[in-house]
Short mmCIF file of C-alpha atoms and ligand atoms in Angstrom, two decimals:
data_model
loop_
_atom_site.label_atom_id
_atom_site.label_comp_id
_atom_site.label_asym_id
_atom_site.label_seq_id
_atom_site.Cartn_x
_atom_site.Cartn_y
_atom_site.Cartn_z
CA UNK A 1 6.14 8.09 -4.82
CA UNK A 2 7.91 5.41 -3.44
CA UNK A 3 9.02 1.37 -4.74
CA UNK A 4 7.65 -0.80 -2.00
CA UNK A 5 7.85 -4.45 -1.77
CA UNK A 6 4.11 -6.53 -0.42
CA UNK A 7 4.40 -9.79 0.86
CA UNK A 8 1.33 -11.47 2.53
CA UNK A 9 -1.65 -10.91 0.31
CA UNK A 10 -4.16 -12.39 2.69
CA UNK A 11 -7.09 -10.32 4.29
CA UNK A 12 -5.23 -7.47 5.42
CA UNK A 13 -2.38 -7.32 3.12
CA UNK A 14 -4.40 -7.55 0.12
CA UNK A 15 -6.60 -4.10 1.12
CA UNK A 16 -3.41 -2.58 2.49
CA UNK A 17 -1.48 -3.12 -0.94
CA UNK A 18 -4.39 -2.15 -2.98
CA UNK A 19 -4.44 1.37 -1.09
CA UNK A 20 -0.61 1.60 -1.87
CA UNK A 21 -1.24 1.09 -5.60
CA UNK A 22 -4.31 3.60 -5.00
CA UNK A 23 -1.83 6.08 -3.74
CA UNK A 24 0.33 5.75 -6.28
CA UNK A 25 3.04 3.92 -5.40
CA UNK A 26 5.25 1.54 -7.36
CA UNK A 27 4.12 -1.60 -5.44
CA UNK A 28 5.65 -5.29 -6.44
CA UNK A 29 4.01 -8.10 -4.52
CA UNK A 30 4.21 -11.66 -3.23
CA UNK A 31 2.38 -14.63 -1.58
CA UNK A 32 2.33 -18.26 -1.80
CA UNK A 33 -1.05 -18.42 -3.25
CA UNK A 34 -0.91 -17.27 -6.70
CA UNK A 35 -4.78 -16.15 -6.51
CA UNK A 36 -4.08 -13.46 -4.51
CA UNK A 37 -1.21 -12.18 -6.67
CA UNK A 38 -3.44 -12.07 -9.72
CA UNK A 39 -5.64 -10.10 -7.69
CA UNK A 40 -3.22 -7.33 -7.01
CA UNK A 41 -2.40 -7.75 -10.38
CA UNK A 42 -5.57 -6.47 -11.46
CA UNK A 43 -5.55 -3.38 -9.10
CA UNK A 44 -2.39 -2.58 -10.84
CA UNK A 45 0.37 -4.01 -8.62
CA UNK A 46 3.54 -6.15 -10.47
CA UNK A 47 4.00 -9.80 -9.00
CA UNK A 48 7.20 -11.21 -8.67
CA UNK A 49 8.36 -14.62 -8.57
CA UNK A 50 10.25 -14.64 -5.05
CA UNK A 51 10.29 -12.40 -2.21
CA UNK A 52 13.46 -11.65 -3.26
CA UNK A 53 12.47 -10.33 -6.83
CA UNK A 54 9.96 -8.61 -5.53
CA UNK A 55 12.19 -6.52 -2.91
CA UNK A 56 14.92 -6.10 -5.50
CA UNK A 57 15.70 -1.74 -5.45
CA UNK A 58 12.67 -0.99 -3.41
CA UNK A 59 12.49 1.69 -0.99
CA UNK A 60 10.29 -0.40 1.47
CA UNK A 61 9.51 -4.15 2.04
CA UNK A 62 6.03 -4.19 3.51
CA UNK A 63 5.04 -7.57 5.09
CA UNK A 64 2.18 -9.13 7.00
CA UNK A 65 2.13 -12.47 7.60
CA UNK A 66 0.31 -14.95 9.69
CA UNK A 67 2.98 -15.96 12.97
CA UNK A 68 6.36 -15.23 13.58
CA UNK A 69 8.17 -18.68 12.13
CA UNK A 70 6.60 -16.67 8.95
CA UNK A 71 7.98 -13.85 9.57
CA UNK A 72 11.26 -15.22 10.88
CA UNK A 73 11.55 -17.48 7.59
CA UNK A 74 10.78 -14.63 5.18
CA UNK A 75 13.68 -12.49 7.07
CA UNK A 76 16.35 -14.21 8.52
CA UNK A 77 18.86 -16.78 7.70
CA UNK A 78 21.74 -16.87 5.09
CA UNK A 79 18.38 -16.93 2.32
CA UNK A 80 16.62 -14.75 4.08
CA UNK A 81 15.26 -11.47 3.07
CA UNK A 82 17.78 -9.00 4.70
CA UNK A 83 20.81 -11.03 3.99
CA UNK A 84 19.41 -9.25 0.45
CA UNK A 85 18.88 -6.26 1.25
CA UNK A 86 21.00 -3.38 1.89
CA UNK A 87 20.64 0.24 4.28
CA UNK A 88 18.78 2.12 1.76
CA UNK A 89 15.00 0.18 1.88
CA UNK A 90 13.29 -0.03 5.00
CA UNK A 91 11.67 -2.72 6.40
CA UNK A 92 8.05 -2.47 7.86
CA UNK A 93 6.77 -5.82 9.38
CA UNK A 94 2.91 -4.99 10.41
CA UNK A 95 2.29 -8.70 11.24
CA UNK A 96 1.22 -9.80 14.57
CA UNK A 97 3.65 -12.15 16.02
CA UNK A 98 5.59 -12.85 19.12
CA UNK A 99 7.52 -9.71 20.32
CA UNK A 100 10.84 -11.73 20.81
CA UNK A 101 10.86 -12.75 17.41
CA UNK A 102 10.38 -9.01 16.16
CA UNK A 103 12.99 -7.89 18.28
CA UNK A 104 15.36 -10.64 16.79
CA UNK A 105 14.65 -9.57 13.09
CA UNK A 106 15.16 -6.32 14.44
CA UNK A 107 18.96 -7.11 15.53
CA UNK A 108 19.85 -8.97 12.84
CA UNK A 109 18.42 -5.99 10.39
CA UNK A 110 20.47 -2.81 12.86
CA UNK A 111 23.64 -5.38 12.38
CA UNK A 112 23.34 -5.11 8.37
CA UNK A 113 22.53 -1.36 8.74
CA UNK A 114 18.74 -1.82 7.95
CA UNK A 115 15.68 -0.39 9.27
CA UNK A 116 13.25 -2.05 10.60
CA UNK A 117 10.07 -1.83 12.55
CA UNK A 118 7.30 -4.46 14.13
CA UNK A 119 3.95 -2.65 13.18
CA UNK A 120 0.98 -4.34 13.75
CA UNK A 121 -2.34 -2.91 13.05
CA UNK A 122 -5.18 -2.45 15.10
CA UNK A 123 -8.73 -2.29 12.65
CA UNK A 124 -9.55 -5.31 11.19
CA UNK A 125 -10.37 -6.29 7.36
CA UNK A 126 -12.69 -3.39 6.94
CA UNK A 127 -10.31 -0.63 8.12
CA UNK A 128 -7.58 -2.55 6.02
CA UNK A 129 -9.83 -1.40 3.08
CA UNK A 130 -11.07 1.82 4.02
CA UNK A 131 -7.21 2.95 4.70
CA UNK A 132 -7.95 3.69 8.27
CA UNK A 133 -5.66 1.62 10.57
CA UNK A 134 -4.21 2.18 13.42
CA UNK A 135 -0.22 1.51 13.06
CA UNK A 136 2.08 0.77 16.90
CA UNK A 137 5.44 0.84 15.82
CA UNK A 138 8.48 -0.27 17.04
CA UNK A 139 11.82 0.45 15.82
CA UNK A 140 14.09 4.12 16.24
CA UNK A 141 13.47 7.39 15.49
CA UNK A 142 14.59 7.35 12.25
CA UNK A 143 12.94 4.60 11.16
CA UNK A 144 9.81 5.92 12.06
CA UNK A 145 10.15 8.69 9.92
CA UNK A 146 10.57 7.52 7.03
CA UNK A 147 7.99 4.71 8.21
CA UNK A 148 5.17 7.37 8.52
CA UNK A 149 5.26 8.62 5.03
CA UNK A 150 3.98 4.94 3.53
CA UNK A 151 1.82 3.74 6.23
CA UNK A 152 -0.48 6.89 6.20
CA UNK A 153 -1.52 5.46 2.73
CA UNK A 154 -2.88 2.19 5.07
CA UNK A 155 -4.03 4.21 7.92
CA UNK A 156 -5.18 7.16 10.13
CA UNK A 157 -3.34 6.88 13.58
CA UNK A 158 0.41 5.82 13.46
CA UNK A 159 2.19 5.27 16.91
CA UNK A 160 5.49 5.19 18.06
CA UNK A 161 5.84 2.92 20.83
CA UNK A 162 9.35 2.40 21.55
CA UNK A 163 12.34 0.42 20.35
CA UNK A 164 12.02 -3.11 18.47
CA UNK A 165 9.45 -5.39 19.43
CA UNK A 166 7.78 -2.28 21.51
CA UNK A 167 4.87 -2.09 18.22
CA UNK A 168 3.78 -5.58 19.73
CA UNK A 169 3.97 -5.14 23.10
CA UNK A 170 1.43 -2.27 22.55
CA UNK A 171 -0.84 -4.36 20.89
CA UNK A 172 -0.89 -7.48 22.85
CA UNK A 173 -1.60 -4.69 25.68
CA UNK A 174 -4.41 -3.54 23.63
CA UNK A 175 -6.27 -6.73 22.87
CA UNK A 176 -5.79 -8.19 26.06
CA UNK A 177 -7.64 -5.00 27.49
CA UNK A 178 -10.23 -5.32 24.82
CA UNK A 179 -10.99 -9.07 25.32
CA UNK A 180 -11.65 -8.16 29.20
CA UNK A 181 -13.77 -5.17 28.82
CA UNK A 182 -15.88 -7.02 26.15
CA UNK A 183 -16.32 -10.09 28.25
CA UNK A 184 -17.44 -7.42 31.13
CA UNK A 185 -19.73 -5.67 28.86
CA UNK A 186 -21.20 -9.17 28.04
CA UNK A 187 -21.36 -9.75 31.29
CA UNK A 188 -23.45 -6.73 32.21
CA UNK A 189 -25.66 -6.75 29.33
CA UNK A 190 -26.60 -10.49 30.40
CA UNK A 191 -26.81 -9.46 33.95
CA UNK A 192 -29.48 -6.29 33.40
CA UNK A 193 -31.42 -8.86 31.15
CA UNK A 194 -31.98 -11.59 33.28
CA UNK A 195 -33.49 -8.94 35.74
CA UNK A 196 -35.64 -7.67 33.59
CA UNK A 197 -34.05 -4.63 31.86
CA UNK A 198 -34.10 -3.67 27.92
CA UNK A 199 -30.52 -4.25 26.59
CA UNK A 200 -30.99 -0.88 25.01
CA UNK A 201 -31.98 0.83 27.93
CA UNK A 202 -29.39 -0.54 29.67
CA UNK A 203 -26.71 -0.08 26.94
CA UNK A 204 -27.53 3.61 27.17
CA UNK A 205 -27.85 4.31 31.04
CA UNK A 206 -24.01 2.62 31.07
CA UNK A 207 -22.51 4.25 27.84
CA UNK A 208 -23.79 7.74 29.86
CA UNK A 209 -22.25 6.42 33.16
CA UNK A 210 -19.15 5.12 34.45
CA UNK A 211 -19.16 1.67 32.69
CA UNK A 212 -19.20 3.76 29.32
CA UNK A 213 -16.10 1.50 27.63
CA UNK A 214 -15.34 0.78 23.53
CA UNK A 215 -17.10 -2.43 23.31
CA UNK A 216 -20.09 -0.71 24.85
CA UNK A 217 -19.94 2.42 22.42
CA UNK A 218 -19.66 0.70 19.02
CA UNK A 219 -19.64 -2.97 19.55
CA UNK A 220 -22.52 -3.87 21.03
CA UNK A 221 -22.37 -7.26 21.73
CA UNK A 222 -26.09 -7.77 22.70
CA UNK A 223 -28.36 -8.94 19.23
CA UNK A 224 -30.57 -5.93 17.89
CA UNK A 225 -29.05 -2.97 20.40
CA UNK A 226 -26.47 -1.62 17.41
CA UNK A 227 -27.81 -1.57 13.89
CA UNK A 228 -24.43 -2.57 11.69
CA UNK A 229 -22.83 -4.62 14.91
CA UNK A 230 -21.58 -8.00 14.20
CA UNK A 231 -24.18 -9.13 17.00
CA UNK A 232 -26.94 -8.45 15.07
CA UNK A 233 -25.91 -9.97 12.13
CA UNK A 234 -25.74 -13.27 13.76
CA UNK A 235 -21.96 -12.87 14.87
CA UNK A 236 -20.17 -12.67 11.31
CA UNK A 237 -16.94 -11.31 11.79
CA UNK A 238 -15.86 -8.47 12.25
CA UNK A 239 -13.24 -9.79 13.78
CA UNK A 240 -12.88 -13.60 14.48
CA UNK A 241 -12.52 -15.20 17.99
CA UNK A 242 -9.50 -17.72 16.47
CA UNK A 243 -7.77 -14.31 16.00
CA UNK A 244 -8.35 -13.22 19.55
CA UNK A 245 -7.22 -16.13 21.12
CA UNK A 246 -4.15 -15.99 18.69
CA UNK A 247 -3.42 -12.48 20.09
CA UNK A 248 -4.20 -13.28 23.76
CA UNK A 249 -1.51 -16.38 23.38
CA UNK A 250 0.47 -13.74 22.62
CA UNK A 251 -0.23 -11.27 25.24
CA UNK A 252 -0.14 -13.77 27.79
CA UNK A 253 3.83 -14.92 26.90
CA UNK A 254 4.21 -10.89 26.91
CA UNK A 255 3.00 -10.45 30.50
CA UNK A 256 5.18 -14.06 31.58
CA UNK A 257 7.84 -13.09 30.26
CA UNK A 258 8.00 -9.82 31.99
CA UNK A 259 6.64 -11.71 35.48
CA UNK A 260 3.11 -9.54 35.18
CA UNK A 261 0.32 -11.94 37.17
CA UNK A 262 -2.48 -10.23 34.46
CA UNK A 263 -5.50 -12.49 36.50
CA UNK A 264 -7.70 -11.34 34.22
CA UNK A 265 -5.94 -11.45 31.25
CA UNK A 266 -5.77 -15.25 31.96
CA UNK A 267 -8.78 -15.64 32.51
CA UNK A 268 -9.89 -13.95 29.62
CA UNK A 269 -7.70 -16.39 27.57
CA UNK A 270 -9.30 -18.93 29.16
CA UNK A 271 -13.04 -18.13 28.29
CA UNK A 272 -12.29 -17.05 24.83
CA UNK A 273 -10.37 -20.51 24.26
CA UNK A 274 -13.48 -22.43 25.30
CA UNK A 275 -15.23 -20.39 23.22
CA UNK A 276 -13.31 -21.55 20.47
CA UNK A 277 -13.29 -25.07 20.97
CA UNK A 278 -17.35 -24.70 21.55
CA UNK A 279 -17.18 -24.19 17.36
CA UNK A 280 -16.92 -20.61 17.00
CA UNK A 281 -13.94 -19.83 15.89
CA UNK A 282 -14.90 -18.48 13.22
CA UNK A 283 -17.55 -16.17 14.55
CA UNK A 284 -17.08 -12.90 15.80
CA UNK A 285 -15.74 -12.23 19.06
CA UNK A 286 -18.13 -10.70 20.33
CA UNK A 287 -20.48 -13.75 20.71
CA UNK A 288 -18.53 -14.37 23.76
CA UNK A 289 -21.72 -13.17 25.07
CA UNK A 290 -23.07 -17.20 23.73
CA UNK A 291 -20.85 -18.15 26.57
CA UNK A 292 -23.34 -17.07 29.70
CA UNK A 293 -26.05 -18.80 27.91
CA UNK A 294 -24.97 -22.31 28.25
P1 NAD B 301 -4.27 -14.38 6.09
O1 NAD B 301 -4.04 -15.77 6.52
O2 NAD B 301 -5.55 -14.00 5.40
O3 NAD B 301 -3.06 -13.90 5.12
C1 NAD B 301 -1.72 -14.26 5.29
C2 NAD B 301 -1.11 -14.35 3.90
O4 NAD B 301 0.30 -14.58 4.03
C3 NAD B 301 -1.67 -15.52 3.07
O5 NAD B 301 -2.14 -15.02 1.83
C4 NAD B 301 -0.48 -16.46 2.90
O6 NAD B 301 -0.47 -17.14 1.67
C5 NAD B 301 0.68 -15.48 2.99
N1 NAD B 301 1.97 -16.09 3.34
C6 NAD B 301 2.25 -16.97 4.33
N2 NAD B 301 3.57 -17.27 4.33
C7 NAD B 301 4.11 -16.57 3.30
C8 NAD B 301 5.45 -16.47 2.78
N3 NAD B 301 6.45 -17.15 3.32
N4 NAD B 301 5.65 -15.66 1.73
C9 NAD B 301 4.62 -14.96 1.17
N5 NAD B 301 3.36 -15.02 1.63
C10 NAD B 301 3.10 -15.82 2.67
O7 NAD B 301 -4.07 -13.49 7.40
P2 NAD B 301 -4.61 -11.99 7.67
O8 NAD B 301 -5.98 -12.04 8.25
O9 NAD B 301 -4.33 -11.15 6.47
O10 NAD B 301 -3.64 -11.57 8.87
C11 NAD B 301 -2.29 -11.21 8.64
C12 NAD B 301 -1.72 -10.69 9.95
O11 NAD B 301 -2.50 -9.57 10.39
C13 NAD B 301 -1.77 -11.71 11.10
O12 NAD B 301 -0.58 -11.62 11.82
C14 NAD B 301 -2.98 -11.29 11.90
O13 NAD B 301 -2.90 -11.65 13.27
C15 NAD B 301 -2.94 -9.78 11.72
N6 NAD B 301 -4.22 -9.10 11.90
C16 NAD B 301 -5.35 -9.59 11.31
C17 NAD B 301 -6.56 -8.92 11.48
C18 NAD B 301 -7.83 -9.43 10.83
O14 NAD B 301 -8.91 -8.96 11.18
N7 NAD B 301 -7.74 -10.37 9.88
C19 NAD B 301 -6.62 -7.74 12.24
C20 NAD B 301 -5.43 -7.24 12.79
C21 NAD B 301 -4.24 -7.93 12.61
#
């Protein structure tokens, strides 16, 4: 069993620490908000003062933050984390930031001899709980290694996708691919309805056909086709449309900075941004659908 450092108790690091206590790991946390310490207290974790307390002699630092400046400030600088640390604990970040700053915490960590890898999840809150997140990494072979052994206690698919900053190109890729095919499937779904077809019907006729995609197969986002979808429970999240807009920022400096014209990723950014600012942040983003009404 292994000493591992948490920091970033929020809604996915709190579910993702408990599972590494569950598992049976030595597991010292942190976060800003003493609440959600106490919390992981209770599940059996040890809370330290500072980040730096709580990654004294541990074999991994775990993080996952909100943004990179988060991430940047809990690693880098003359009091940052890996000026700390030394080759022996690895360092897995599984926030979702900005691939450039991932790739600079992952310099600065290969120049002190530390490992480190950008591994943001794909799964949302209730996968964070369940244990059964999906994990792109990016980082070297080694690292990866000895990454796999603690994040199959968070998860069920673990990639590697290349070097540094590679774990968030793959899922700014991702999203940016799920935000289009769900505005399609909205699309659709609206389309067959206004002509006079059963969502259900139509759902089904599509899932067996060509348009078959994974917003269609188990996020419906049409109210009353899916029993258990976030659509028919009045768009609660699931997984919020501030979050997807956060992520397609993100995929959208991805695909400028490497001179990709991604037309519909845009334009995807676009819709799901005037979603937000029509109130529903908060909702899930799958009431994108809302959009076609107005
Ligand atoms: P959250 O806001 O619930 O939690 C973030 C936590 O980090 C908070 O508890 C905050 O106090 C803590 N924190 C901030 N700065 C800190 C610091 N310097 N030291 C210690 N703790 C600090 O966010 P979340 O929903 O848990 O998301 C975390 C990351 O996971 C984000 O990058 C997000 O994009 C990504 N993500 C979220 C989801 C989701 O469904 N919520 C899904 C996939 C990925």
């Amino acid at each position: 069993m292994a000493k591992v450092a948490f920091i970033g108790l929020g809604n996915m690091g709190g579910p993702m620490a408990k599972n590494l206590v569950a598992a049976g790991h030595a597991v010292t946390v942190f976060d800003l908000m003493p609440e959600a310490c106490a919390d992981l207290q209770q599940a059996g974790a040890s809370v330290a003062a500072t980040t730096a307390d709580a990654a004294e002699g541990v074999d991994y630092v775990i993080s996952m933050l909100p943004a990179g400046k988060h991430v940047a400030g809990v690693y880098l600088g003359d009091d940052g984390l890996l000026a700390k640390l030394d080759g022996s604990t690895t360092v897995l970040d599984c926030s979702t930031i900005d691939a450039p700053t991932s790739r600079e915490v992952g310099e600065a960590a290969a120049k002190l001899g530390i490992g480190f890898m950008d591994a943001p999840v794909s799964g949302g809150v209730a996968a964070a709980a369940a244990g059964t997140l999906a994990f792109m990494c990016g980082g070297s072979a080694d690292t990866f290694e000895k990454a796999k052994v603690i994040l199959a206690d968070m998860g069920k698919n673990i990639f590697h996708a290349g070097p540094p900053g590679a774990g968030q190109v793959a899922k700014g890729c991702n999203n940016m691919l799920l935000a289009i095919h769900m505005i399609g499937t909205t699309e659709a779904l609206e389309m067959g309805v206004r002509n006079g077809l059963d969502p259900k019907v139509l759902s089904e006729i599509m899932l067996a056909s060509s348009g078959r995609n994974w917003s269609l197969e188990v996020y419906n986002p049409y109210p009353g086709v899916m029993e258990g979808a976030p659509a028919s429970n009045d768009y609660k999240p699931g997984f919020m449309v501030d979050l997807m807009v956060k992520d397609l920022g993100l995929a959208q400096a991805i695909a400028e900075d490497s001179g990709v014209a991604n037309r519909m990723g845009q334009l995807a950014g676009e819709l799901y941004r005037s979603h937000q600012e029509g109130g529903n942040g908060q909702r899930d983003f799958s009431s994108v659908l809302e959009l076609l009404k107005d």
